[in-house]
Coordinates of C-alpha atoms in Angstrom, one line a residue:
M102 CA 85.2 67.9 120.2
R103 CA 88.5 68.8 121.7
P104 CA 90.0 67.0 124.7
A105 CA 89.3 69.9 127.1
E106 CA 85.6 69.9 126.1
L107 CA 85.3 66.2 126.5
G108 CA 86.8 66.5 130.0
L109 CA 84.4 69.3 130.9
L110 CA 81.4 67.1 129.9
A111 CA 82.8 64.2 131.9
S112 CA 83.3 66.5 135.0
L113 CA 79.6 67.3 134.8
G114 CA 78.6 63.6 134.4
I115 CA 77.1 64.2 130.9
V116 CA 77.2 61.0 128.8
E117 CA 75.0 62.0 125.9
L118 CA 74.8 65.1 123.6
T119 CA 72.5 66.2 120.9
V120 CA 74.5 66.5 117.7
Y121 CA 74.0 67.3 114.0
R122 CA 74.8 64.7 111.4
P123 CA 77.6 65.7 109.0
L124 CA 76.4 67.8 106.1
R125 CA 76.5 66.1 102.7
V126 CA 78.0 68.3 100.0
A127 CA 78.2 67.4 96.3
F128 CA 81.0 69.3 94.4
F129 CA 81.8 69.5 90.8
S130 CA 83.9 71.8 88.5
T131 CA 82.9 72.9 85.1
G132 CA 85.1 73.5 82.1
D133 CA 86.5 71.7 79.1
E134 CA 89.8 73.4 79.7
L135 CA 90.4 71.7 83.1
A136 CA 92.9 68.9 83.6
L137 CA 94.0 67.0 86.7
P138 CA 97.6 67.1 88.0
G139 CA 99.5 64.3 86.3
E140 CA 97.7 64.6 83.0
P141 CA 99.4 66.3 80.1
L142 CA 98.2 69.8 79.4
K143 CA 96.6 70.3 76.1
P144 CA 96.8 73.7 74.4
G145 CA 94.7 76.2 76.4
A146 CA 94.2 73.8 79.3
I147 CA 94.9 74.5 83.0
Y148 CA 95.2 72.3 86.0
N149 CA 92.1 72.1 88.3
S150 CA 93.4 73.6 91.5
N151 CA 90.0 74.6 92.8
R152 CA 89.0 70.9 93.3
F153 CA 91.7 70.3 95.8
V154 CA 91.2 73.6 97.7
L155 CA 87.5 73.4 98.0
V156 CA 87.1 69.7 98.7
N157 CA 89.6 69.9 101.5
L158 CA 88.1 73.0 103.0
L159 CA 84.8 71.2 103.0
R160 CA 86.3 68.1 104.7
A161 CA 88.0 70.3 107.3
M162 CA 84.6 71.5 108.2
G163 CA 83.4 67.9 108.8
C164 CA 81.4 67.7 105.7
E165 CA 80.8 64.4 103.8
V166 CA 81.9 65.3 100.3
T167 CA 80.9 63.6 97.0
D168 CA 83.3 64.7 94.3
L169 CA 81.6 64.5 90.9
G170 CA 84.7 65.6 89.1
I171 CA 84.8 67.8 86.0
V172 CA 81.5 68.4 84.2
P173 CA 81.8 69.2 80.4
D174 CA 80.8 72.6 79.1
S175 CA 77.3 71.8 78.0
L176 CA 73.8 72.7 79.4
E177 CA 72.6 69.1 79.4
A178 CA 75.7 67.8 81.2
T179 CA 75.4 70.5 83.8
R180 CA 71.7 69.7 84.3
M181 CA 72.4 66.0 84.7
A182 CA 75.1 66.7 87.3
L183 CA 72.8 69.0 89.3
R184 CA 70.0 66.3 89.3
S185 CA 72.5 63.6 90.4
A186 CA 73.9 65.9 93.1
A187 CA 70.5 66.9 94.4
A188 CA 69.4 63.4 95.1
E189 CA 71.5 63.0 98.2
A190 CA 73.3 66.3 99.0
D191 CA 72.3 69.1 101.4
L192 CA 74.4 71.5 99.4
I193 CA 75.6 71.5 95.8
L194 CA 78.8 73.5 95.4
T195 CA 80.3 74.2 92.0
S196 CA 83.3 76.0 90.7
G197 CA 83.3 77.9 87.4
G198 CA 80.7 78.4 84.8
V199 CA 78.9 81.3 86.6
S200 CA 80.1 84.2 84.4
V201 CA 78.3 85.4 81.2
G202 CA 80.3 83.6 78.5
E203 CA 78.8 81.3 75.8
E204 CA 80.1 78.2 77.7
D205 CA 78.9 79.3 81.1
H206 CA 75.9 77.0 81.6
V207 CA 75.5 77.0 85.3
R208 CA 72.9 79.7 85.5
P209 CA 70.4 78.3 82.9
A210 CA 71.0 74.8 84.3
V211 CA 70.1 75.9 87.9
E212 CA 67.1 77.9 86.7
A213 CA 65.9 74.8 84.7
E214 CA 66.4 72.5 87.7
G215 CA 65.4 74.8 90.5
T216 CA 65.6 78.5 91.3
L217 CA 68.3 81.2 91.7
A218 CA 67.9 83.8 94.5
L219 CA 71.2 85.6 93.9
W220 CA 73.5 86.2 90.9
Q221 CA 76.7 88.2 91.3
I222 CA 77.8 90.1 94.4
A223 CA 79.5 93.4 94.8
M224 CA 82.8 92.1 96.2
K225 CA 86.3 91.8 94.8
P226 CA 87.6 89.2 94.2
G227 CA 84.5 87.1 93.7
K228 CA 81.8 88.9 91.8
P229 CA 80.4 85.9 89.9
L230 CA 78.7 84.2 92.9
A231 CA 75.4 82.3 92.6
F232 CA 73.0 81.1 95.3
G233 CA 69.8 79.1 95.0
R234 CA 68.4 75.6 95.3
V235 CA 67.9 72.6 93.1
R236 CA 64.8 70.4 93.1
R237 CA 65.1 66.8 94.2
S238 CA 63.4 64.2 92.0
G239 CA 59.6 64.6 92.7
G240 CA 60.1 67.8 94.6
D241 CA 58.9 71.3 93.7
D242 CA 60.2 74.9 94.2
A243 CA 57.7 75.6 97.0
G244 CA 58.7 72.5 99.0
G245 CA 60.6 72.5 102.3
A246 CA 64.2 71.5 102.9
A247 CA 63.5 67.8 102.0
A248 CA 62.3 68.9 98.5
H249 CA 65.5 70.6 97.4
A250 CA 69.2 70.9 97.8
W251 CA 70.9 74.2 98.4
F252 CA 73.1 75.5 95.6
I253 CA 76.1 77.8 95.7
G254 CA 78.1 78.5 92.5
L255 CA 81.6 79.9 93.0
P256 CA 83.8 81.7 90.4
G257 CA 86.4 79.7 88.5
N258 CA 89.4 82.0 89.2
P259 CA 91.4 80.3 92.0
V260 CA 91.6 83.2 94.4
S261 CA 88.0 84.3 93.8
S262 CA 86.9 80.7 94.5
F263 CA 89.0 80.6 97.7
V264 CA 87.9 83.9 99.1
T265 CA 84.2 83.4 98.4
F266 CA 84.2 80.0 100.0
L267 CA 85.7 81.5 103.2
L268 CA 83.4 84.5 103.4
M269 CA 80.2 83.1 101.9
V270 CA 80.1 79.3 101.9
R271 CA 81.8 78.7 105.2
P272 CA 79.3 80.8 107.3
F273 CA 76.4 79.3 105.4
L274 CA 77.6 75.8 106.2
Q275 CA 78.2 76.8 109.8
R276 CA 74.6 77.9 110.2
L277 CA 73.4 74.6 108.7
Q278 CA 75.6 72.9 111.4
G279 CA 73.9 74.9 114.2
V280 CA 76.4 77.6 114.8
S281 CA 74.7 80.9 115.7
N282 CA 77.6 83.4 115.5
V283 CA 79.3 82.9 112.1
E284 CA 80.7 86.4 111.6
P285 CA 84.5 86.3 111.3
V286 CA 86.7 88.3 113.6
R287 CA 88.0 91.6 112.2
I288 CA 91.1 93.0 114.0
P289 CA 92.0 96.7 113.7
M290 CA 95.6 96.8 112.4
R291 CA 98.0 99.3 110.8
A292 CA 98.4 99.4 107.0
D293 CA 102.0 99.7 105.9
F294 CA 101.0 100.0 102.3
V295 CA 99.2 102.4 99.9
W296 CA 96.0 101.5 98.1
S297 CA 95.3 104.5 96.0
R298 CA 92.8 103.1 93.4
P299 CA 90.0 101.5 95.3
D300 CA 87.2 99.6 93.5
R301 CA 83.5 100.5 93.6
R302 CA 83.0 97.0 95.1
R303 CA 83.9 95.9 98.6
E304 CA 87.5 94.6 98.4
F305 CA 89.3 91.8 100.3
L306 CA 93.0 92.5 99.9
R307 CA 95.5 89.7 100.6
V308 CA 98.1 90.9 103.2
S309 CA 100.8 89.5 105.4
I310 CA 101.9 90.6 108.9
N311 CA 105.3 92.1 109.0
A312 CA 107.9 92.2 111.7
G313 CA 106.7 95.6 112.9
G314 CA 103.2 94.4 113.6
G315 CA 101.7 96.1 110.5
L316 CA 100.3 94.7 107.3
D317 CA 102.1 94.4 104.0
L318 CA 100.1 94.1 100.7
F319 CA 100.8 91.2 98.4
P320 CA 102.2 92.9 95.2
N321 CA 99.9 91.0 92.8
Q322 CA 96.2 91.1 93.8
S323 CA 95.0 89.3 90.6
S324 CA 92.3 86.7 91.2
G325 CA 94.4 84.1 89.4
V326 CA 97.5 84.3 91.7
L327 CA 97.0 81.4 94.1
T328 CA 100.5 82.0 95.5
S329 CA 99.1 85.0 97.4
T330 CA 96.8 82.7 99.5
V331 CA 99.9 80.7 100.6
R332 CA 102.2 83.6 101.4
C333 CA 99.7 85.8 103.1
D334 CA 98.2 85.7 106.6
G335 CA 94.7 87.0 105.8
L336 CA 92.5 89.6 104.2
V337 CA 91.9 93.3 104.6
D338 CA 88.1 94.0 104.5
N339 CA 88.1 97.3 102.6
P340 CA 84.8 99.2 102.1
A341 CA 83.9 100.1 98.5
G342 CA 85.7 103.2 97.3
R343 CA 88.0 103.6 100.3
A344 CA 91.7 104.5 99.6
I345 CA 94.3 103.4 102.1
A346 CA 97.4 105.3 103.1
V347 CA 100.3 104.2 105.2
G348 CA 99.4 104.3 108.9
D349 CA 95.7 103.9 108.3
S350 CA 93.8 101.5 110.5
V351 CA 92.2 98.7 108.5
R352 CA 90.0 95.6 109.3
F353 CA 92.1 92.5 109.2
I354 CA 90.6 89.0 108.9
P355 CA 93.2 86.3 109.7
F356 CA 93.0 83.1 107.5
S357 CA 93.2 81.2 110.8
A358 CA 89.8 82.7 111.8
L359 CA 88.3 81.4 108.5
G360 CA 89.5 77.8 108.9
A361 CA 92.2 78.3 106.2

């Protein structure tokens, strides 16, 4: 609680509140190609940036995070990680392994250890998004909250992972924390750019506010360019198939409204 809120409670003589305990979230990344900063990069390897982005976004929301590190690309290793995470966590969050490649084992692992309710979503960036639940030891799929841990699988691409966390994971966690209104604010603003080739999916374009009060488009909208999340001020929520011309009014979601 903030100082002003504490003062308000004191002014009313309130000494006790009903609160929610911190949510327990278990996180792990998948991929034999991942390395940690400080380690030498082998051929074909990349540094695991998602770990640092997602774990710190979770902690900023007041979650107790168990970081299970990097899980090897194998079905059995992924199943073992899910079983370990489900023992204590309210939510299991993963990064990577949710596409359709030969080494993407998250889907069959979750289906073996629980159930999947959603696989892929019509948004860009962030199509490979998974949602379901994982059984706790001794639980069953029909059991209540105590019998399972929730599961969300995020894409491995850094921007896709970042955007889907802000737009999907964050409001889900807020609802578990007792927040009723989790819809982010969308501000009508002027586009000072052209977007002539819209996607058939709903798009979230990275933009920055310029000196004239309009929005400039980051030049590279690739889902691998994490620089865009640092240099931009937020996202344009663009409906599927909608082209944008200079001067059009668009729906802007500031990163500040998403806790980023």
